């Protein structure tokens, strides 16, 4: 879709929320360790989760360990490493792993290759590898070629480009598949899904949500499958705050109407 996408509406009904993290809930930083979710935004997420029976998940390329740290003190359902690891509402983990010998071999080869590209960084994730070049954009093509070469050599692997990063991950793993898995489970099943993300990795999530008439929201500029757009992380925060207030007002009005009906019934 083109750049004419408008701001998403304030939603109502039975909803299930899925949020990317970097570039969506938190500003992108030069190094992943510098990223944080503001405390007021974490509180808004917890409120939104409570209003929807716990149907709110973080869906990210980060590991679940990192996601839990960034969401502290709250614990949400999670899809980490683009869905290669997932934690459902009951705390059960669902993990897709690569063969241990392949992980060891890839780690060594990637370390050796990136050592020749100063400023690039290897982030091992257990079942996947992120090759960062934000601090060395001049190596973008070399990093991409390295990842493509390894993906072609190993049929178990798939390539996932992102913003100043390319990842090697298990084939068949993506955020759309993770969202689809959540939507088969309580408390997400039967609800209208809402997916908010900013990167190429989020397009699979938009596709899944669009297929069931959900709400897909792209953060920032760029071509996208999403139906709505928020210009920045700050706009995501503002929309979240307005949405929570909107849902709180709806709940208050519903309670007042119900109490009015009950009072009328008693008087009759």
PDB file of C-alpha atoms in Angstrom:
ATOM      1  CA  UNK A   1       0.000   0.000   0.000  1.00  0.00           C
ATOM      2  CA  UNK A   2       1.072   3.569  -0.574  1.00  0.00           C
ATOM      3  CA  UNK A   3       1.863   6.328   1.883  1.00  0.00           C
ATOM      4  CA  UNK A   4      -1.791   7.417   2.216  1.00  0.00           C
ATOM      5  CA  UNK A   5      -2.539   5.071   5.123  1.00  0.00           C
ATOM      6  CA  UNK A   6      -4.317   6.854   7.954  1.00  0.00           C
ATOM      7  CA  UNK A   7      -4.038   6.665  11.742  1.00  0.00           C
ATOM      8  CA  UNK A   8      -5.745   3.570  13.159  1.00  0.00           C
ATOM      9  CA  UNK A   9      -9.089   4.046  14.887  1.00  0.00           C
ATOM     10  CA  UNK A  10      -9.778   3.609  18.594  1.00  0.00           C
ATOM     11  CA  UNK A  11     -10.902  -0.013  18.676  1.00  0.00           C
ATOM     12  CA  UNK A  12     -13.691  -1.798  20.514  1.00  0.00           C
ATOM     13  CA  UNK A  13     -14.864  -5.358  20.993  1.00  0.00           C
ATOM     14  CA  UNK A  14     -13.022  -8.570  21.772  1.00  0.00           C
ATOM     15  CA  UNK A  15      -9.442  -7.843  20.700  1.00  0.00           C
ATOM     16  CA  UNK A  16      -6.111  -9.693  20.671  1.00  0.00           C
ATOM     17  CA  UNK A  17      -2.976  -7.541  20.525  1.00  0.00           C
ATOM     18  CA  UNK A  18       0.440  -8.376  19.074  1.00  0.00           C
ATOM     19  CA  UNK A  19       3.287  -5.868  19.366  1.00  0.00           C
ATOM     20  CA  UNK A  20       6.748  -5.843  17.866  1.00  0.00           C
ATOM     21  CA  UNK A  21       9.282  -4.234  20.194  1.00  0.00           C
ATOM     22  CA  UNK A  22      12.246  -2.427  18.575  1.00  0.00           C
ATOM     23  CA  UNK A  23      10.979   0.455  16.448  1.00  0.00           C
ATOM     24  CA  UNK A  24       7.423  -0.079  17.684  1.00  0.00           C
ATOM     25  CA  UNK A  25       7.185   0.002  21.491  1.00  0.00           C
ATOM     26  CA  UNK A  26      10.773   1.200  21.929  1.00  0.00           C
ATOM     27  CA  UNK A  27      13.042   3.512  19.964  1.00  0.00           C
ATOM     28  CA  UNK A  28      15.774   1.826  17.934  1.00  0.00           C
ATOM     29  CA  UNK A  29      19.215   2.456  19.460  1.00  0.00           C
ATOM     30  CA  UNK A  30      22.769   2.011  18.096  1.00  0.00           C
ATOM     31  CA  UNK A  31      23.117  -1.128  20.245  1.00  0.00           C
ATOM     32  CA  UNK A  32      20.292  -3.520  21.267  1.00  0.00           C
ATOM     33  CA  UNK A  33      21.337  -3.351  24.943  1.00  0.00           C
ATOM     34  CA  UNK A  34      20.490   0.372  24.998  1.00  0.00           C
ATOM     35  CA  UNK A  35      16.814  -0.202  24.186  1.00  0.00           C
ATOM     36  CA  UNK A  36      14.089   0.188  26.823  1.00  0.00           C
ATOM     37  CA  UNK A  37      10.293   0.434  27.007  1.00  0.00           C
ATOM     38  CA  UNK A  38       9.204   3.478  29.075  1.00  0.00           C
ATOM     39  CA  UNK A  39       7.558   2.481  32.358  1.00  0.00           C
ATOM     40  CA  UNK A  40       4.294   4.259  31.512  1.00  0.00           C
ATOM     41  CA  UNK A  41       4.083   2.295  28.246  1.00  0.00           C
ATOM     42  CA  UNK A  42       4.660  -0.982  30.104  1.00  0.00           C
ATOM     43  CA  UNK A  43       1.801  -0.025  32.427  1.00  0.00           C
ATOM     44  CA  UNK A  44      -0.445   0.711  29.440  1.00  0.00           C
ATOM     45  CA  UNK A  45       0.348  -2.713  27.976  1.00  0.00           C
ATOM     46  CA  UNK A  46      -0.572  -4.375  31.258  1.00  0.00           C
ATOM     47  CA  UNK A  47      -3.862  -2.475  31.375  1.00  0.00           C
ATOM     48  CA  UNK A  48      -4.648  -3.366  27.770  1.00  0.00           C
ATOM     49  CA  UNK A  49      -3.858  -7.005  28.507  1.00  0.00           C
ATOM     50  CA  UNK A  50      -6.180  -7.012  31.514  1.00  0.00           C
ATOM     51  CA  UNK A  51      -9.009  -5.433  29.520  1.00  0.00           C
ATOM     52  CA  UNK A  52      -8.747  -8.250  26.961  1.00  0.00           C
ATOM     53  CA  UNK A  53      -8.485 -11.266  29.226  1.00  0.00           C
ATOM     54  CA  UNK A  54      -4.700 -11.486  28.778  1.00  0.00           C
ATOM     55  CA  UNK A  55      -4.808 -11.536  24.965  1.00  0.00           C
ATOM     56  CA  UNK A  56      -1.666  -9.450  24.408  1.00  0.00           C
ATOM     57  CA  UNK A  57       1.678 -10.802  23.229  1.00  0.00           C
ATOM     58  CA  UNK A  58       5.070  -9.392  22.319  1.00  0.00           C
ATOM     59  CA  UNK A  59       6.291 -10.727  18.946  1.00  0.00           C
ATOM     60  CA  UNK A  60       9.935  -9.912  18.261  1.00  0.00           C
ATOM     61  CA  UNK A  61      13.234 -10.988  16.802  1.00  0.00           C
ATOM     62  CA  UNK A  62      14.662 -10.736  20.308  1.00  0.00           C
ATOM     63  CA  UNK A  63      14.906 -13.760  22.571  1.00  0.00           C
ATOM     64  CA  UNK A  64      12.197 -14.364  25.176  1.00  0.00           C
ATOM     65  CA  UNK A  65      14.750 -13.753  27.935  1.00  0.00           C
ATOM     66  CA  UNK A  66      15.381 -10.262  26.548  1.00  0.00           C
ATOM     67  CA  UNK A  67      11.672  -9.603  26.090  1.00  0.00           C
ATOM     68  CA  UNK A  68      10.921 -10.506  29.715  1.00  0.00           C
ATOM     69  CA  UNK A  69      13.664  -8.142  30.914  1.00  0.00           C
ATOM     70  CA  UNK A  70      12.304  -5.289  28.796  1.00  0.00           C
ATOM     71  CA  UNK A  71       8.719  -5.905  29.969  1.00  0.00           C
ATOM     72  CA  UNK A  72       9.592  -6.159  33.693  1.00  0.00           C
ATOM     73  CA  UNK A  73       7.733  -6.345  36.052  1.00  0.00           C
ATOM     74  CA  UNK A  74       5.076  -7.792  33.755  1.00  0.00           C
ATOM     75  CA  UNK A  75       5.067 -11.147  31.988  1.00  0.00           C
ATOM     76  CA  UNK A  76       3.168 -11.430  28.736  1.00  0.00           C
ATOM     77  CA  UNK A  77       2.799 -14.276  26.251  1.00  0.00           C
ATOM     78  CA  UNK A  78       5.802 -14.049  23.943  1.00  0.00           C
ATOM     79  CA  UNK A  79       7.083 -15.018  20.519  1.00  0.00           C
ATOM     80  CA  UNK A  80      10.851 -14.599  20.439  1.00  0.00           C
ATOM     81  CA  UNK A  81      13.341 -15.018  17.595  1.00  0.00           C
ATOM     82  CA  UNK A  82      10.500 -14.363  15.097  1.00  0.00           C
ATOM     83  CA  UNK A  83       8.509 -17.239  16.571  1.00  0.00           C
ATOM     84  CA  UNK A  84      11.246 -19.871  16.831  1.00  0.00           C
ATOM     85  CA  UNK A  85      10.476 -19.770  20.550  1.00  0.00           C
ATOM     86  CA  UNK A  86       7.029 -19.021  21.936  1.00  0.00           C
ATOM     87  CA  UNK A  87       5.443 -18.881  25.400  1.00  0.00           C
ATOM     88  CA  UNK A  88       1.684 -19.262  25.641  1.00  0.00           C
ATOM     89  CA  UNK A  89      -0.673 -17.798  28.260  1.00  0.00           C
ATOM     90  CA  UNK A  90      -0.102 -20.834  30.526  1.00  0.00           C
ATOM     91  CA  UNK A  91       3.679 -20.420  30.518  1.00  0.00           C
ATOM     92  CA  UNK A  92       4.307 -23.386  28.234  1.00  0.00           C
ATOM     93  CA  UNK A  93       7.263 -22.961  25.860  1.00  0.00           C
ATOM     94  CA  UNK A  94       7.200 -24.050  22.218  1.00  0.00           C
ATOM     95  CA  UNK A  95      10.685 -24.104  20.664  1.00  0.00           C
ATOM     96  CA  UNK A  96      11.980 -24.853  17.163  1.00  0.00           C
ATOM     97  CA  UNK A  97      15.669 -25.707  17.293  1.00  0.00           C
ATOM     98  CA  UNK A  98      18.444 -26.304  14.774  1.00  0.00           C
ATOM     99  CA  UNK A  99      20.781 -29.311  15.080  1.00  0.00           C
ATOM    100  CA  UNK A 100      23.448 -28.555  17.689  1.00  0.00           C
ATOM    101  CA  UNK A 101      26.333 -29.361  15.336  1.00  0.00           C
ATOM    102  CA  UNK A 102      24.939 -26.928  12.750  1.00  0.00           C
ATOM    103  CA  UNK A 103      24.623 -24.156  15.344  1.00  0.00           C
ATOM    104  CA  UNK A 104      28.217 -24.707  16.474  1.00  0.00           C
ATOM    105  CA  UNK A 105      29.532 -24.721  12.907  1.00  0.00           C
ATOM    106  CA  UNK A 106      27.564 -21.595  11.927  1.00  0.00           C
ATOM    107  CA  UNK A 107      28.701 -19.724  15.018  1.00  0.00           C
ATOM    108  CA  UNK A 108      32.371 -20.354  14.211  1.00  0.00           C
ATOM    109  CA  UNK A 109      32.044 -19.469  10.519  1.00  0.00           C
ATOM    110  CA  UNK A 110      30.092 -16.275  11.233  1.00  0.00           C
ATOM    111  CA  UNK A 111      32.514 -15.142  13.924  1.00  0.00           C
ATOM    112  CA  UNK A 112      35.466 -15.602  11.604  1.00  0.00           C
ATOM    113  CA  UNK A 113      33.769 -13.798   8.706  1.00  0.00           C
ATOM    114  CA  UNK A 114      32.482 -10.819  10.707  1.00  0.00           C
ATOM    115  CA  UNK A 115      35.847 -10.378  12.424  1.00  0.00           C
ATOM    116  CA  UNK A 116      37.078  -9.153   9.031  1.00  0.00           C
ATOM    117  CA  UNK A 117      34.326  -6.473   8.944  1.00  0.00           C
ATOM    118  CA  UNK A 118      35.022  -4.027  11.803  1.00  0.00           C
ATOM    119  CA  UNK A 119      31.864  -2.569  13.344  1.00  0.00           C
ATOM    120  CA  UNK A 120      29.647  -5.512  12.440  1.00  0.00           C
ATOM    121  CA  UNK A 121      28.318  -7.649  15.274  1.00  0.00           C
ATOM    122  CA  UNK A 122      27.156 -11.241  15.618  1.00  0.00           C
ATOM    123  CA  UNK A 123      24.224 -11.910  17.946  1.00  0.00           C
ATOM    124  CA  UNK A 124      23.762 -15.649  18.580  1.00  0.00           C
ATOM    125  CA  UNK A 125      20.242 -16.572  19.717  1.00  0.00           C
ATOM    126  CA  UNK A 126      20.580 -20.311  20.242  1.00  0.00           C
ATOM    127  CA  UNK A 127      18.446 -21.341  17.272  1.00  0.00           C
ATOM    128  CA  UNK A 128      19.225 -18.304  15.088  1.00  0.00           C
ATOM    129  CA  UNK A 129      21.888 -15.690  14.371  1.00  0.00           C
ATOM    130  CA  UNK A 130      21.532 -11.952  13.824  1.00  0.00           C
ATOM    131  CA  UNK A 131      24.235 -10.205  11.787  1.00  0.00           C
ATOM    132  CA  UNK A 132      24.173  -6.501  12.676  1.00  0.00           C
ATOM    133  CA  UNK A 133      25.776  -3.802  10.526  1.00  0.00           C
ATOM    134  CA  UNK A 134      24.167  -0.623  11.927  1.00  0.00           C
ATOM    135  CA  UNK A 135      27.608   0.596  13.028  1.00  0.00           C
ATOM    136  CA  UNK A 136      29.237  -0.419   9.740  1.00  0.00           C
ATOM    137  CA  UNK A 137      26.751   0.211   6.900  1.00  0.00           C
ATOM    138  CA  UNK A 138      29.572   0.008   4.350  1.00  0.00           C
ATOM    139  CA  UNK A 139      29.555  -3.778   4.868  1.00  0.00           C
ATOM    140  CA  UNK A 140      25.840  -4.220   4.129  1.00  0.00           C
ATOM    141  CA  UNK A 141      26.335  -6.092   0.849  1.00  0.00           C
ATOM    142  CA  UNK A 142      29.080  -8.325   2.255  1.00  0.00           C
ATOM    143  CA  UNK A 143      26.961  -9.245   5.267  1.00  0.00           C
ATOM    144  CA  UNK A 144      23.961 -10.016   3.063  1.00  0.00           C
ATOM    145  CA  UNK A 145      26.078 -12.125   0.709  1.00  0.00           C
ATOM    146  CA  UNK A 146      27.530 -14.052   3.656  1.00  0.00           C
ATOM    147  CA  UNK A 147      24.071 -14.824   5.042  1.00  0.00           C
ATOM    148  CA  UNK A 148      22.700 -15.751   1.606  1.00  0.00           C
ATOM    149  CA  UNK A 149      25.608 -18.110   0.993  1.00  0.00           C
ATOM    150  CA  UNK A 150      25.043 -19.956   4.269  1.00  0.00           C
ATOM    151  CA  UNK A 151      21.281 -20.163   3.736  1.00  0.00           C
ATOM    152  CA  UNK A 152      21.876 -21.703   0.292  1.00  0.00           C
ATOM    153  CA  UNK A 153      24.266 -24.258   1.782  1.00  0.00           C
ATOM    154  CA  UNK A 154      21.870 -25.411   4.520  1.00  0.00           C
ATOM    155  CA  UNK A 155      18.267 -26.223   3.625  1.00  0.00           C
ATOM    156  CA  UNK A 156      17.221 -25.947   7.298  1.00  0.00           C
ATOM    157  CA  UNK A 157      17.916 -22.199   7.200  1.00  0.00           C
ATOM    158  CA  UNK A 158      15.979 -19.178   5.988  1.00  0.00           C
ATOM    159  CA  UNK A 159      17.086 -15.588   5.559  1.00  0.00           C
ATOM    160  CA  UNK A 160      15.303 -12.709   7.318  1.00  0.00           C
ATOM    161  CA  UNK A 161      16.417  -9.168   6.381  1.00  0.00           C
ATOM    162  CA  UNK A 162      15.647  -6.318   8.777  1.00  0.00           C
ATOM    163  CA  UNK A 163      16.717  -2.767   9.561  1.00  0.00           C
ATOM    164  CA  UNK A 164      20.545  -2.855   9.458  1.00  0.00           C
ATOM    165  CA  UNK A 165      20.451  -6.562  10.292  1.00  0.00           C
ATOM    166  CA  UNK A 166      20.022  -9.880   8.532  1.00  0.00           C
ATOM    167  CA  UNK A 167      19.148 -13.056  10.394  1.00  0.00           C
ATOM    168  CA  UNK A 168      19.646 -16.742   9.780  1.00  0.00           C
ATOM    169  CA  UNK A 169      16.815 -18.724  11.357  1.00  0.00           C
ATOM    170  CA  UNK A 170      15.026 -22.074  11.016  1.00  0.00           C
ATOM    171  CA  UNK A 171      13.020 -22.327   7.795  1.00  0.00           C
ATOM    172  CA  UNK A 172       9.264 -21.842   8.165  1.00  0.00           C
ATOM    173  CA  UNK A 173       9.602 -19.575  11.175  1.00  0.00           C
ATOM    174  CA  UNK A 174       8.115 -16.085  10.937  1.00  0.00           C
ATOM    175  CA  UNK A 175       5.985 -13.672  12.939  1.00  0.00           C
ATOM    176  CA  UNK A 176       2.887 -14.502  10.917  1.00  0.00           C
ATOM    177  CA  UNK A 177       3.133 -18.167  11.868  1.00  0.00           C
ATOM    178  CA  UNK A 178       3.623 -17.161  15.516  1.00  0.00           C
ATOM    179  CA  UNK A 179       0.498 -14.973  15.460  1.00  0.00           C
ATOM    180  CA  UNK A 180      -1.470 -17.774  13.786  1.00  0.00           C
ATOM    181  CA  UNK A 181      -0.400 -20.187  16.548  1.00  0.00           C
ATOM    182  CA  UNK A 182      -1.569 -17.766  19.244  1.00  0.00           C
ATOM    183  CA  UNK A 183      -4.917 -17.283  17.475  1.00  0.00           C
ATOM    184  CA  UNK A 184      -5.637 -21.004  17.855  1.00  0.00           C
ATOM    185  CA  UNK A 185      -5.277 -20.782  21.642  1.00  0.00           C
ATOM    186  CA  UNK A 186      -7.138 -19.159  24.532  1.00  0.00           C
ATOM    187  CA  UNK A 187      -7.380 -16.278  25.274  1.00  0.00           C
ATOM    188  CA  UNK A 188      -6.546 -15.125  21.707  1.00  0.00           C
ATOM    189  CA  UNK A 189      -8.912 -17.467  19.825  1.00  0.00           C
ATOM    190  CA  UNK A 190     -12.105 -15.886  18.555  1.00  0.00           C
ATOM    191  CA  UNK A 191     -10.863 -12.316  18.996  1.00  0.00           C
ATOM    192  CA  UNK A 192     -10.062  -9.685  16.376  1.00  0.00           C
ATOM    193  CA  UNK A 193      -6.253  -9.597  16.069  1.00  0.00           C
ATOM    194  CA  UNK A 194      -4.334  -6.308  16.087  1.00  0.00           C
ATOM    195  CA  UNK A 195      -0.684  -6.415  14.959  1.00  0.00           C
ATOM    196  CA  UNK A 196       1.635  -3.404  15.308  1.00  0.00           C
ATOM    197  CA  UNK A 197       5.143  -3.479  13.798  1.00  0.00           C
ATOM    198  CA  UNK A 198       7.681  -1.423  11.890  1.00  0.00           C
ATOM    199  CA  UNK A 199      10.014  -3.714   9.973  1.00  0.00           C
ATOM    200  CA  UNK A 200      10.178  -6.136   7.042  1.00  0.00           C
ATOM    201  CA  UNK A 201       9.967  -8.951   9.591  1.00  0.00           C
ATOM    202  CA  UNK A 202       6.493  -7.709  10.589  1.00  0.00           C
ATOM    203  CA  UNK A 203       4.993  -8.013   7.101  1.00  0.00           C
ATOM    204  CA  UNK A 204       4.293 -11.719   7.678  1.00  0.00           C
ATOM    205  CA  UNK A 205       2.332 -10.711  10.787  1.00  0.00           C
ATOM    206  CA  UNK A 206       0.346  -8.141   8.812  1.00  0.00           C
ATOM    207  CA  UNK A 207      -0.446 -10.801   6.206  1.00  0.00           C
ATOM    208  CA  UNK A 208      -1.791 -13.219   8.836  1.00  0.00           C
ATOM    209  CA  UNK A 209      -3.897 -10.556  10.533  1.00  0.00           C
ATOM    210  CA  UNK A 210      -5.284  -9.198   7.248  1.00  0.00           C
ATOM    211  CA  UNK A 211      -6.346 -12.712   6.217  1.00  0.00           C
ATOM    212  CA  UNK A 212      -8.783 -12.842   9.161  1.00  0.00           C
ATOM    213  CA  UNK A 213      -9.998  -9.226   8.812  1.00  0.00           C
ATOM    214  CA  UNK A 214      -7.857  -8.009  11.684  1.00  0.00           C
ATOM    215  CA  UNK A 215      -6.147  -4.663  12.215  1.00  0.00           C
ATOM    216  CA  UNK A 216      -2.590  -4.277  10.846  1.00  0.00           C
ATOM    217  CA  UNK A 217      -0.605  -1.164  11.777  1.00  0.00           C
ATOM    218  CA  UNK A 218       2.715  -0.139  10.233  1.00  0.00           C
ATOM    219  CA  UNK A 219       5.001   2.136  12.260  1.00  0.00           C
ATOM    220  CA  UNK A 220       7.024   4.566  10.155  1.00  0.00           C
ATOM    221  CA  UNK A 221       7.354   4.998   6.413  1.00  0.00           C
ATOM    222  CA  UNK A 222       7.756   2.450   3.662  1.00  0.00           C
ATOM    223  CA  UNK A 223       5.649   0.142   1.524  1.00  0.00           C
ATOM    224  CA  UNK A 224       3.581  -2.302   3.555  1.00  0.00           C
ATOM    225  CA  UNK A 225       0.648  -4.716   3.590  1.00  0.00           C
ATOM    226  CA  UNK A 226      -0.679  -2.973   6.701  1.00  0.00           C
ATOM    227  CA  UNK A 227      -4.043  -1.187   6.564  1.00  0.00           C
ATOM    228  CA  UNK A 228      -3.130   1.627   8.963  1.00  0.00           C
ATOM    229  CA  UNK A 229      -0.038   3.641   9.854  1.00  0.00           C
ATOM    230  CA  UNK A 230       1.489   5.379  12.858  1.00  0.00           C
ATOM    231  CA  UNK A 231       4.398   7.674  12.011  1.00  0.00           C
ATOM    232  CA  UNK A 232       6.702   6.935  14.946  1.00  0.00           C
ATOM    233  CA  UNK A 233       7.247   5.167  18.251  1.00  0.00           C
ATOM    234  CA  UNK A 234       5.933   8.307  19.988  1.00  0.00           C
ATOM    235  CA  UNK A 235       2.706   8.014  17.983  1.00  0.00           C
ATOM    236  CA  UNK A 236       2.403   4.366  19.037  1.00  0.00           C
ATOM    237  CA  UNK A 237       2.664   5.457  22.677  1.00  0.00           C
ATOM    238  CA  UNK A 238       0.068   8.210  22.188  1.00  0.00           C
ATOM    239  CA  UNK A 239      -2.324   5.832  20.382  1.00  0.00           C
ATOM    240  CA  UNK A 240      -1.911   3.257  23.146  1.00  0.00           C
ATOM    241  CA  UNK A 241      -2.774   5.819  25.806  1.00  0.00           C
ATOM    242  CA  UNK A 242      -5.846   7.028  23.890  1.00  0.00           C
ATOM    243  CA  UNK A 243      -6.953   3.440  23.256  1.00  0.00           C
ATOM    244  CA  UNK A 244      -6.717   2.475  26.928  1.00  0.00           C
ATOM    245  CA  UNK A 245      -8.658   5.592  27.951  1.00  0.00           C
ATOM    246  CA  UNK A 246     -11.267   4.838  25.276  1.00  0.00           C
ATOM    247  CA  UNK A 247     -11.722   1.258  26.489  1.00  0.00           C
ATOM    248  CA  UNK A 248     -11.890   2.388  30.117  1.00  0.00           C
ATOM    249  CA  UNK A 249     -14.656   4.874  29.227  1.00  0.00           C
ATOM    250  CA  UNK A 250     -16.556   2.182  27.332  1.00  0.00           C
ATOM    251  CA  UNK A 251     -16.344  -0.136  30.330  1.00  0.00           C
ATOM    252  CA  UNK A 252     -17.517   2.646  32.659  1.00  0.00           C
ATOM    253  CA  UNK A 253     -20.517   3.455  30.446  1.00  0.00           C
ATOM    254  CA  UNK A 254     -21.424  -0.235  30.181  1.00  0.00           C
ATOM    255  CA  UNK A 255     -21.269  -0.613  33.979  1.00  0.00           C
ATOM    256  CA  UNK A 256     -23.396   2.477  34.508  1.00  0.00           C
ATOM    257  CA  UNK A 257     -26.022   1.263  32.032  1.00  0.00           C
ATOM    258  CA  UNK A 258     -26.134  -2.174  33.609  1.00  0.00           C
ATOM    259  CA  UNK A 259     -26.508  -0.718  37.103  1.00  0.00           C
ATOM    260  CA  UNK A 260     -29.260   1.553  35.785  1.00  0.00           C
ATOM    261  CA  UNK A 261     -31.157  -1.388  34.323  1.00  0.00           C
ATOM    262  CA  UNK A 262     -30.761  -3.382  37.525  1.00  0.00           C
ATOM    263  CA  UNK A 263     -32.000  -0.441  39.601  1.00  0.00           C
ATOM    264  CA  UNK A 264     -34.987  -0.014  37.277  1.00  0.00           C
ATOM    265  CA  UNK A 265     -35.782  -3.727  37.485  1.00  0.00           C
ATOM    266  CA  UNK A 266     -35.746  -3.656  41.286  1.00  0.00           C
ATOM    267  CA  UNK A 267     -38.041  -0.625  41.402  1.00  0.00           C
ATOM    268  CA  UNK A 268     -40.511  -2.296  39.037  1.00  0.00           C
TER     269      UNK A 268
END
